[in-house]
Structures are given as C-alpha cells and as structure tokens.
Coordinates of C-alpha atoms and ligand atoms in Angstrom, one line a residue:
M102 CA 13.4 -11.4 -8.1
Q103 CA 11.0 -11.3 -5.1
T104 CA 10.4 -8.8 -2.0
T105 CA 10.6 -10.7 1.1
H106 CA 10.4 -10.2 4.6
V107 CA 13.5 -9.5 6.7
S108 CA 13.8 -12.4 9.1
S109 CA 16.3 -15.3 9.8
S110 CA 14.6 -17.2 6.9
I111 CA 16.5 -15.0 4.4
L112 CA 19.9 -16.1 5.7
G113 CA 21.9 -17.3 2.8
N114 CA 20.0 -15.4 0.0
E115 CA 21.5 -12.9 -2.3
I116 CA 20.4 -9.3 -2.1
I117 CA 19.7 -8.0 -5.6
K118 CA 18.6 -4.4 -5.0
P119 CA 20.7 -2.3 -2.9
V120 CA 19.1 -1.2 0.5
Y121 CA 19.1 2.3 1.7
S122 CA 18.4 3.6 5.4
E123 CA 15.7 5.8 6.1
H124 CA 17.8 8.8 5.4
G125 CA 18.7 7.6 1.9
T126 CA 22.2 6.4 2.2
M127 CA 23.1 2.9 1.1
L128 CA 23.2 0.1 3.9
I129 CA 23.7 -2.9 1.8
K130 CA 25.1 -3.5 -1.6
K131 CA 23.6 -5.4 -4.4
G132 CA 25.1 -8.9 -4.8
T133 CA 25.6 -9.3 -0.7
V134 CA 24.9 -12.6 0.7
I135 CA 22.9 -12.3 3.8
N136 CA 24.8 -13.6 6.7
N137 CA 24.3 -12.8 10.4
D138 CA 25.7 -9.5 10.6
V139 CA 23.8 -8.5 7.4
L140 CA 20.7 -9.5 9.0
S141 CA 21.4 -7.7 12.3
K142 CA 22.1 -4.7 10.2
L143 CA 18.8 -4.8 8.4
L144 CA 16.9 -5.5 11.5
S145 CA 18.6 -2.6 13.5
H146 CA 17.6 -0.2 10.7
N147 CA 14.1 -1.5 10.9
V148 CA 14.2 -2.7 7.2
D149 CA 11.0 -4.5 6.7
V150 CA 11.3 -5.9 3.0
V151 CA 14.4 -6.7 0.5
Y152 CA 14.8 -8.1 -2.7
V153 CA 16.3 -11.3 -3.0
M154 CA 17.0 -13.8 -5.8
N155 CA 14.1 -16.2 -6.5
A156 CA 14.2 -18.7 -9.2
L157 CA 10.3 -19.0 -9.6
K158 CA 10.4 -15.5 -10.4
N159 CA 13.2 -15.3 -12.5
N160 CA 13.1 -13.1 -15.7
I161 CA 9.6 -11.8 -14.4
K162 CA 9.6 -8.1 -14.3
E163 CA 8.3 -6.7 -11.2
E164 CA 7.4 -3.1 -11.4
G165 CA 6.8 -0.3 -8.8
I166 CA 6.2 3.3 -9.4
L167 CA 8.6 4.8 -7.0
S168 CA 12.2 3.4 -6.4
E169 CA 12.7 1.9 -3.2
R170 CA 14.9 4.8 -2.2
E171 CA 12.3 7.4 -3.1
M172 CA 9.7 5.3 -1.2
N173 CA 11.8 5.3 2.0
K174 CA 12.6 8.9 1.6
S175 CA 9.0 9.7 1.5
V176 CA 7.9 7.4 4.4
A177 CA 10.7 9.0 6.6
S178 CA 9.7 12.3 6.0
I179 CA 5.7 11.5 6.8
K180 CA 7.2 9.6 9.8
K181 CA 8.9 12.9 11.1
V182 CA 6.0 15.0 10.8
F183 CA 3.8 12.4 12.3
D184 CA 6.0 11.6 15.1
D185 CA 6.5 15.3 16.0
V186 CA 2.5 15.5 16.4
M187 CA 2.8 12.3 18.6
Y188 CA 5.7 13.9 20.7
Q189 CA 3.6 17.1 21.4
E190 CA 0.8 14.9 22.4
K191 CA 3.1 13.2 25.1
L192 CA 4.1 16.4 26.5
G193 CA 0.5 17.8 26.6
I194 CA 1.0 20.6 24.3
K195 CA -1.4 21.7 21.4
S196 CA -0.2 19.8 18.2
V197 CA 1.0 22.1 15.3
I198 CA 2.9 21.2 12.3
P199 CA 6.0 23.5 12.0
N200 CA 7.2 25.1 9.0
E201 CA 10.2 22.9 8.5
N202 CA 7.7 19.8 8.6
L203 CA 5.3 21.6 6.0
K204 CA 8.3 21.7 3.8
L205 CA 9.2 17.9 4.1
V206 CA 5.5 17.3 3.2
E207 CA 5.8 19.8 0.3
E208 CA 9.0 17.9 -0.9
V209 CA 7.1 14.5 -0.8
L210 CA 4.3 15.8 -2.5
A211 CA 6.4 17.3 -5.3
L212 CA 8.3 13.8 -5.7
L213 CA 5.2 11.8 -5.8
I214 CA 3.3 14.2 -8.4
E215 CA 6.5 14.4 -10.5
T216 CA 7.1 10.4 -10.6
L217 CA 3.4 9.7 -11.3
E218 CA 3.3 12.1 -14.0
Q219 CA 6.0 10.2 -16.0
A220 CA 4.6 6.7 -15.0
D221 CA 2.1 4.5 -16.8
Q222 CA -1.3 4.6 -15.5
I223 CA -1.3 1.1 -14.6
L224 CA -0.2 0.7 -10.9
Y225 CA 1.8 -2.4 -10.8
T226 CA 2.7 -2.7 -6.8
V227 CA 2.3 -0.2 -4.2
V228 CA 5.1 -1.1 -1.5
D229 CA 4.3 -4.2 0.5
L230 CA 4.2 -3.3 4.0
L231 CA 5.0 -5.7 6.5
Q232 CA 6.1 -4.2 9.5
T233 CA 3.1 -2.8 11.4
D234 CA 4.9 -0.1 13.3
E235 CA 5.5 1.6 10.3
Y236 CA 2.3 0.9 8.7
T237 CA 0.5 4.3 9.4
Y238 CA 3.3 6.4 7.5
K239 CA 3.6 3.9 4.6
H240 CA -0.2 3.7 4.3
N241 CA -0.6 7.5 3.9
V242 CA 2.1 7.5 1.2
N243 CA 0.3 4.7 -0.7
V244 CA -3.1 6.2 -0.3
A245 CA -1.6 9.5 -2.0
I246 CA 0.1 7.5 -4.8
L247 CA -3.4 5.9 -5.4
S248 CA -5.4 9.1 -5.0
I249 CA -3.0 10.9 -7.5
L250 CA -3.5 8.2 -10.1
T251 CA -7.3 8.2 -9.6
A252 CA -7.8 11.9 -9.5
R253 CA -5.7 12.3 -12.8
A254 CA -7.7 9.7 -14.2
L255 CA -11.1 11.6 -13.4
A256 CA -9.6 14.6 -15.0
Y257 CA -9.0 16.9 -12.0
K258 CA -6.9 19.8 -12.6
K259 CA -3.0 19.9 -11.6
E260 CA -3.7 22.2 -8.7
D261 CA -6.7 20.2 -7.6
I262 CA -4.5 16.9 -7.6
K263 CA -2.0 18.4 -5.6
H264 CA -4.4 19.5 -2.8
I265 CA -6.1 15.9 -2.9
A266 CA -2.6 14.3 -2.5
L267 CA -1.8 16.5 0.3
G268 CA -5.0 15.4 2.1
A269 CA -4.4 12.0 1.5
L270 CA -0.6 12.1 2.7
L271 CA -1.9 13.4 5.8
H272 CA -5.3 11.7 6.2
D273 CA -4.3 9.7 9.3
I274 CA -2.4 12.3 11.2
G275 CA -4.9 12.4 13.8
K276 CA -3.8 9.0 14.8
M277 CA -0.9 10.2 16.5
K278 CA -3.1 11.6 19.3
I279 CA -4.4 8.2 19.9
S280 CA -2.7 5.5 22.1
P281 CA -0.5 3.2 19.7
I282 CA -1.7 0.3 21.6
L283 CA -5.2 1.1 20.3
I284 CA -4.1 1.7 16.8
N285 CA -2.0 -1.3 16.9
K286 CA -4.3 -3.7 18.7
P287 CA -4.0 -7.3 17.3
S288 CA -7.7 -8.3 18.3
S289 CA -10.9 -6.6 17.6
L290 CA -11.7 -3.3 19.2
T291 CA -14.3 -2.8 21.9
V292 CA -17.2 -0.4 21.2
E293 CA -15.5 2.3 23.4
E294 CA -12.1 1.7 22.0
R295 CA -13.6 2.0 18.3
I296 CA -15.4 5.3 19.2
E297 CA -11.8 6.4 20.4
V298 CA -9.9 5.4 17.5
E299 CA -12.5 7.2 15.2
K300 CA -11.8 10.2 16.7
H301 CA -8.7 10.3 14.7
A302 CA -10.4 12.1 11.7
Q303 CA -11.6 15.0 13.8
F304 CA -8.4 15.3 15.8
G305 CA -6.5 15.3 12.3
Y306 CA -8.9 18.1 11.3
E307 CA -8.0 19.9 14.5
I308 CA -4.1 19.6 13.9
T309 CA -4.4 21.3 10.5
E310 CA -7.2 23.6 10.8
T311 CA -5.2 26.7 11.8
V312 CA -2.5 25.8 9.1
P313 CA -2.8 28.5 6.4
Q314 CA -0.4 26.7 4.0
I315 CA -2.9 23.4 4.0
P316 CA -5.8 24.5 1.6
F317 CA -9.5 23.8 2.7
L318 CA -10.1 20.8 0.2
S319 CA -7.2 18.8 1.8
K320 CA -8.4 19.5 5.4
Q321 CA -11.8 18.3 4.5
I322 CA -10.3 15.2 3.3
I323 CA -8.8 14.7 6.4
R324 CA -11.7 15.2 8.6
L325 CA -14.1 13.3 6.1
H326 CA -12.2 10.3 4.8
H327 CA -14.3 7.8 6.9
E328 CA -17.6 9.3 5.8
K329 CA -19.8 6.6 3.6
L330 CA -22.2 7.1 1.0
D331 CA -25.2 5.7 3.1
G332 CA -24.5 7.8 6.3
S333 CA -22.9 4.9 8.2
G334 CA -19.5 6.8 8.4
Y335 CA -17.9 9.3 10.9
P336 CA -17.5 11.8 12.2
L337 CA -20.6 13.6 10.9
G338 CA -22.6 10.9 9.3
L339 CA -22.9 12.6 5.8
K340 CA -24.7 11.0 3.2
G341 CA -24.5 10.9 -0.7
I342 CA -23.8 14.1 -2.3
E343 CA -22.9 15.9 1.2
I344 CA -19.6 14.2 0.6
P345 CA -17.6 16.0 -1.9
E346 CA -16.0 13.7 -4.9
Y347 CA -12.3 14.5 -4.0
V348 CA -13.1 13.1 -0.4
K349 CA -14.5 10.2 -1.9
I350 CA -11.4 9.3 -3.8
V351 CA -9.4 9.1 -0.7
T352 CA -12.1 6.9 1.0
V353 CA -11.9 4.2 -1.5
C354 CA -8.1 4.4 -2.0
D355 CA -7.8 4.1 1.7
M356 CA -10.0 1.2 2.0
Y357 CA -8.3 -0.7 -0.9
D358 CA -4.9 -0.1 0.5
A359 CA -5.8 -1.2 4.1
M360 CA -7.3 -4.4 2.6
T361 CA -4.2 -5.4 0.3
T362 CA -1.7 -4.8 3.1
N363 CA -0.3 -7.1 5.6
R364 CA -1.4 -6.0 9.2
I365 CA -0.9 -7.2 12.7
Y366 CA -4.2 -9.0 12.9
R367 CA -4.5 -10.5 9.5
S368 CA -2.4 -11.1 6.4
K369 CA -3.1 -9.1 3.2
M370 CA -5.7 -10.2 0.8
P371 CA -4.9 -10.8 -2.7
I372 CA -5.6 -7.8 -5.0
Y373 CA -8.3 -9.5 -7.1
K374 CA -10.1 -10.5 -3.7
A375 CA -9.6 -7.1 -2.2
L376 CA -11.3 -5.6 -5.0
E377 CA -14.3 -7.8 -5.1
H378 CA -14.6 -7.5 -1.3
L379 CA -14.3 -3.8 -1.6
M380 CA -17.5 -3.8 -4.1
T381 CA -19.4 -6.3 -2.4
E382 CA -18.9 -4.9 1.1
S383 CA -19.3 -1.5 0.3
V384 CA -22.2 -1.5 -2.7
F385 CA -24.0 1.3 -0.6
K386 CA -21.0 2.9 0.8
I387 CA -18.4 3.8 -1.7
D388 CA -18.6 5.6 -5.0
P389 CA -19.1 3.0 -7.9
K390 CA -17.5 5.5 -10.4
I391 CA -14.5 6.0 -8.3
Y392 CA -14.3 2.3 -7.7
R393 CA -14.2 1.5 -11.2
I394 CA -11.4 4.2 -12.0
L395 CA -9.4 2.7 -9.3
T396 CA -9.8 -1.0 -10.5
S397 CA -8.9 0.2 -13.9
N398 CA -5.6 1.5 -12.8
I399 CA -4.7 -1.5 -10.6
C400 CA -3.0 -4.6 -11.8
M401 CA -5.0 -7.3 -10.4
F402 CA -2.5 -10.1 -11.3
P403 CA 1.1 -8.6 -11.0
P404 CA 3.9 -10.1 -12.9
G405 CA 5.2 -12.6 -10.3
S406 CA 2.0 -13.5 -8.6
G407 CA 1.1 -17.3 -8.1
V408 CA -2.4 -18.2 -9.9
V409 CA -4.5 -21.2 -9.9
L410 CA -6.2 -21.8 -13.4
S411 CA -9.6 -23.1 -14.1
D412 CA -8.2 -26.6 -14.7
G413 CA -6.5 -26.9 -11.6
R414 CA -2.9 -26.1 -12.7
I415 CA -0.9 -23.5 -10.9
G416 CA 1.4 -21.0 -12.6
V417 CA 3.2 -17.5 -12.2
V418 CA 2.0 -14.6 -14.0
T419 CA 4.9 -13.3 -16.5
Q420 CA 3.1 -10.4 -18.5
F421 CA 0.1 -8.2 -17.5
R422 CA -1.9 -6.5 -20.3
H423 CA -3.9 -3.5 -19.3
A424 CA -6.6 -4.3 -22.0
S425 CA -7.5 -7.6 -20.6
P426 CA -6.6 -7.2 -16.8
S427 CA -7.9 -10.7 -15.9
R428 CA -6.1 -12.5 -18.7
P429 CA -2.4 -12.2 -18.2
S430 CA 0.3 -14.4 -19.4
V431 CA 1.0 -17.3 -17.2
K432 CA 4.1 -19.7 -16.8
V433 CA 2.4 -23.0 -15.9
L434 CA 4.3 -25.0 -13.2
N435 CA 4.3 -28.8 -12.0
L436 CA 5.2 -28.9 -8.5
Q437 CA 7.3 -31.9 -7.5
G438 CA 6.8 -32.4 -3.9
Q439 CA 7.4 -29.4 -1.7
K440 CA 10.7 -28.0 -3.0
N441 CA 11.0 -28.6 -6.8
Y442 CA 9.0 -27.7 -9.8
L443 CA 9.0 -27.9 -13.6
E444 CA 8.1 -25.2 -16.1
V445 CA 5.5 -26.8 -18.2
E446 CA 4.3 -24.3 -20.7
D447 CA 3.6 -20.8 -21.1
V448 CA -0.2 -19.9 -21.5
N449 CA -1.2 -16.5 -22.8
L450 CA -4.9 -16.2 -21.4
E451 CA -5.7 -13.4 -23.8
L452 CA -5.5 -16.0 -26.6
N453 CA -6.5 -19.1 -24.8
R454 CA -10.2 -18.2 -23.8
T455 CA -10.8 -22.1 -22.5
L456 CA -9.0 -21.1 -19.3
F457 CA -9.5 -18.6 -16.5
I458 CA -7.7 -17.7 -13.4
K459 CA -9.9 -19.0 -10.3
D460 CA -7.6 -18.5 -7.4
T461 CA -4.0 -17.0 -6.4
W462 CA -1.5 -18.9 -4.5
D463 CA 1.3 -17.6 -2.2
I464 CA 4.7 -18.1 -3.9
D465 CA 6.5 -16.9 -1.0
L466 CA 4.8 -19.4 1.1
F467 CA 6.2 -21.9 -1.4
N468 CA 9.7 -20.7 -1.0
Q469 CA 9.6 -20.6 2.7
I470 CA 8.4 -24.4 2.4
S471 CA 11.1 -25.2 0.2
K472 CA 13.8 -23.6 2.0
N473 CA 12.8 -25.5 5.2
A474 CA 12.8 -28.6 3.4
M475 CA 16.4 -28.0 2.1
D476 CA 17.7 -26.9 5.7
Ligands
FE2_692 FE1 -8.4 7.0 8.6

C-alpha cells in the first residue's frame, strides 16, 4: 500500500482505502480501479492523495495517527475558519472569528486530543501534503498534532496541552491577510516581500486578540511562533528565556513540518535529513531539549520508506523499533533494470551491527519509472 499523488499517472491502479470528501462523505469505494471518470471525480474534489496497491510495499503496515477521514474533516474545518478571515479581508472589514467557527476549532481540538491520548507516542507519519493550495490549513493541523505529542512528552498539564494545541492550530491564521501570490510564490521572496509575509505573526495576534474564548497562551503562540533563541526571529526579536517554552514547542514543530512537506518551490526532505538539517541550521535558534523530545517521537524511517544500506544495497523498511530508531528491519531488494526487483533477504539492523542506513531513496519515483516503462 502506498499514498500517491492524484494525477493521470495513477490510472489503472486500485484504490485500497476509501476516499472521503472534505465534508466526510464517501467519494470512492475501496477496490475501485482508477479510470478517467474516477480521476476526474478526485480532481474535482481537490483530493491530493489516495492509497493505491503497491507491490513494493506489500505487507508493510504504514500507520498514521488520524484516519484519513478525520484528517480531512479537521482540515476542512480549519479551512473554513481561515477562509472566512480571508473573505473579511477582501471585503475590507475587520477580521473576527465568529462563534460558529470557534466551535469548529473546538471540535478539531477535541478530536486531536482524544485521538492522540490513545495513540502510541511514536509518530509514524503526518499526512503528506502535496497540494500547495491546501498547505496552510493542513500544515496547521500537522503542527498541532506534533505540538500535542511534544507537550505531552514534556509532561505539560492537560489544560496547557489544549491551549498549546489551540495556538498551533491557528498559528498561521494571519497569513489569510496576506496576498496568496506571496504566500505561494514559487521563487524566493524579495526583502520587501519577506517583510510583508513576516507580518502574518502580528496579524494573527490581532485577529485573535479580542476573542475572549482564546486563552492568552494560545495568542502568544500565534504572535511569537517565529521568534528564535538568538534574537534573529520576528516580530519582536525576543531572545532566549524571553520566549516562553510553550511557544518554542510550536516553533520547532512548525519548522520540522515545513521541512518534511512538499511545497511549490521544493520537494520534501527525507525525515532523517530534515532532522539533521533542523539541528545544524538551528544550533543557536531552537531549543535543543524540545528538538530532542520531538525527534524521539518521530519515526525516522517509517515502514514503507526506501533506504540505502552502507554496503550500497537498497531496501524497504518493514519494521521500526522505538528503542533503535536508526536500526529498523529492512527488506533488501535487487533491482532488475528500471521495472523489476527481487527480494533478496530481510535484514534486522538491530541485530546486524555491521550495516547502517546511509541514505534514502524514493520508492514513489521507482514506481513512476516502472509504470512508464510498462506503458
Ligand atoms: Fe508562521
């Protein structure tokens, strides 16, 4: 099973998990073979990703914390809340969050907290975000999930975790007051454009400032989530202990999620690279303790990911163990040209200490090549 981007390249594949609309009604049944009609339906409902049968990942269990349906519903609620702000901005009226939208946010919050309470500490995958239009909404839900896990591991009280999650869910709401052309710009921003985009933190604070149902702690997260320990952040350029710990949690989760996600201007980084990058790039900028907690809760090589071993052989991860995050079990493959492969052996890296993972490879790319070769 694999998730794959909805495009004409998935024609002929079998859907193996039902697809729901943004309102939670079923669009495509499990077992449906994708033909042109099915594809048009998926595209017209802006479905980004579907699960299809993939022989390479057969019998490998990929786990997500939220079901696809729960994730879609949560993202649809956040989209409604955010889009209403954008609409008010277009009309030139002061942005507010009406009570009915606060209720939607409250429902998403309750779902995330309840689901994560029952979940294992390890985060296998956060939903992969391919459609950049939807990026801001999904990113906010992902950051809320990561922040709940991190705050919980730091032994925060339930009430505080809820307020941190609320801040994370709304942290980029201020982006709705900034031109989408700038937010989705594929090339790098000019200095003026960057200054404009950076205003989103303060804008977000202004939108929520007068809402009594949103606690101060959550409003601080919205305002300060781009502050950095060395004072290089914005909007206030706060330093070190001037930044509350609950804000730093959301900052680290925000940076991590942004790095591991496909964006219009670059494709996503493998998780282990994003984590290395986050640490080296941010030595003086982010809190190392929070970074450590986040990394211990993320599966670096999720089952189903392609890896390259130190002896040059390639394989697919079959099992991840929390105790040895860099030493999963791997099904070693022998690629026969660009479209076939043989399974050579199963290697448990926890037992085989002469090998290690030196890189990752993109299974989806292999599937794309082999499909093209067969066409
Ligand atoms: Fe932001």
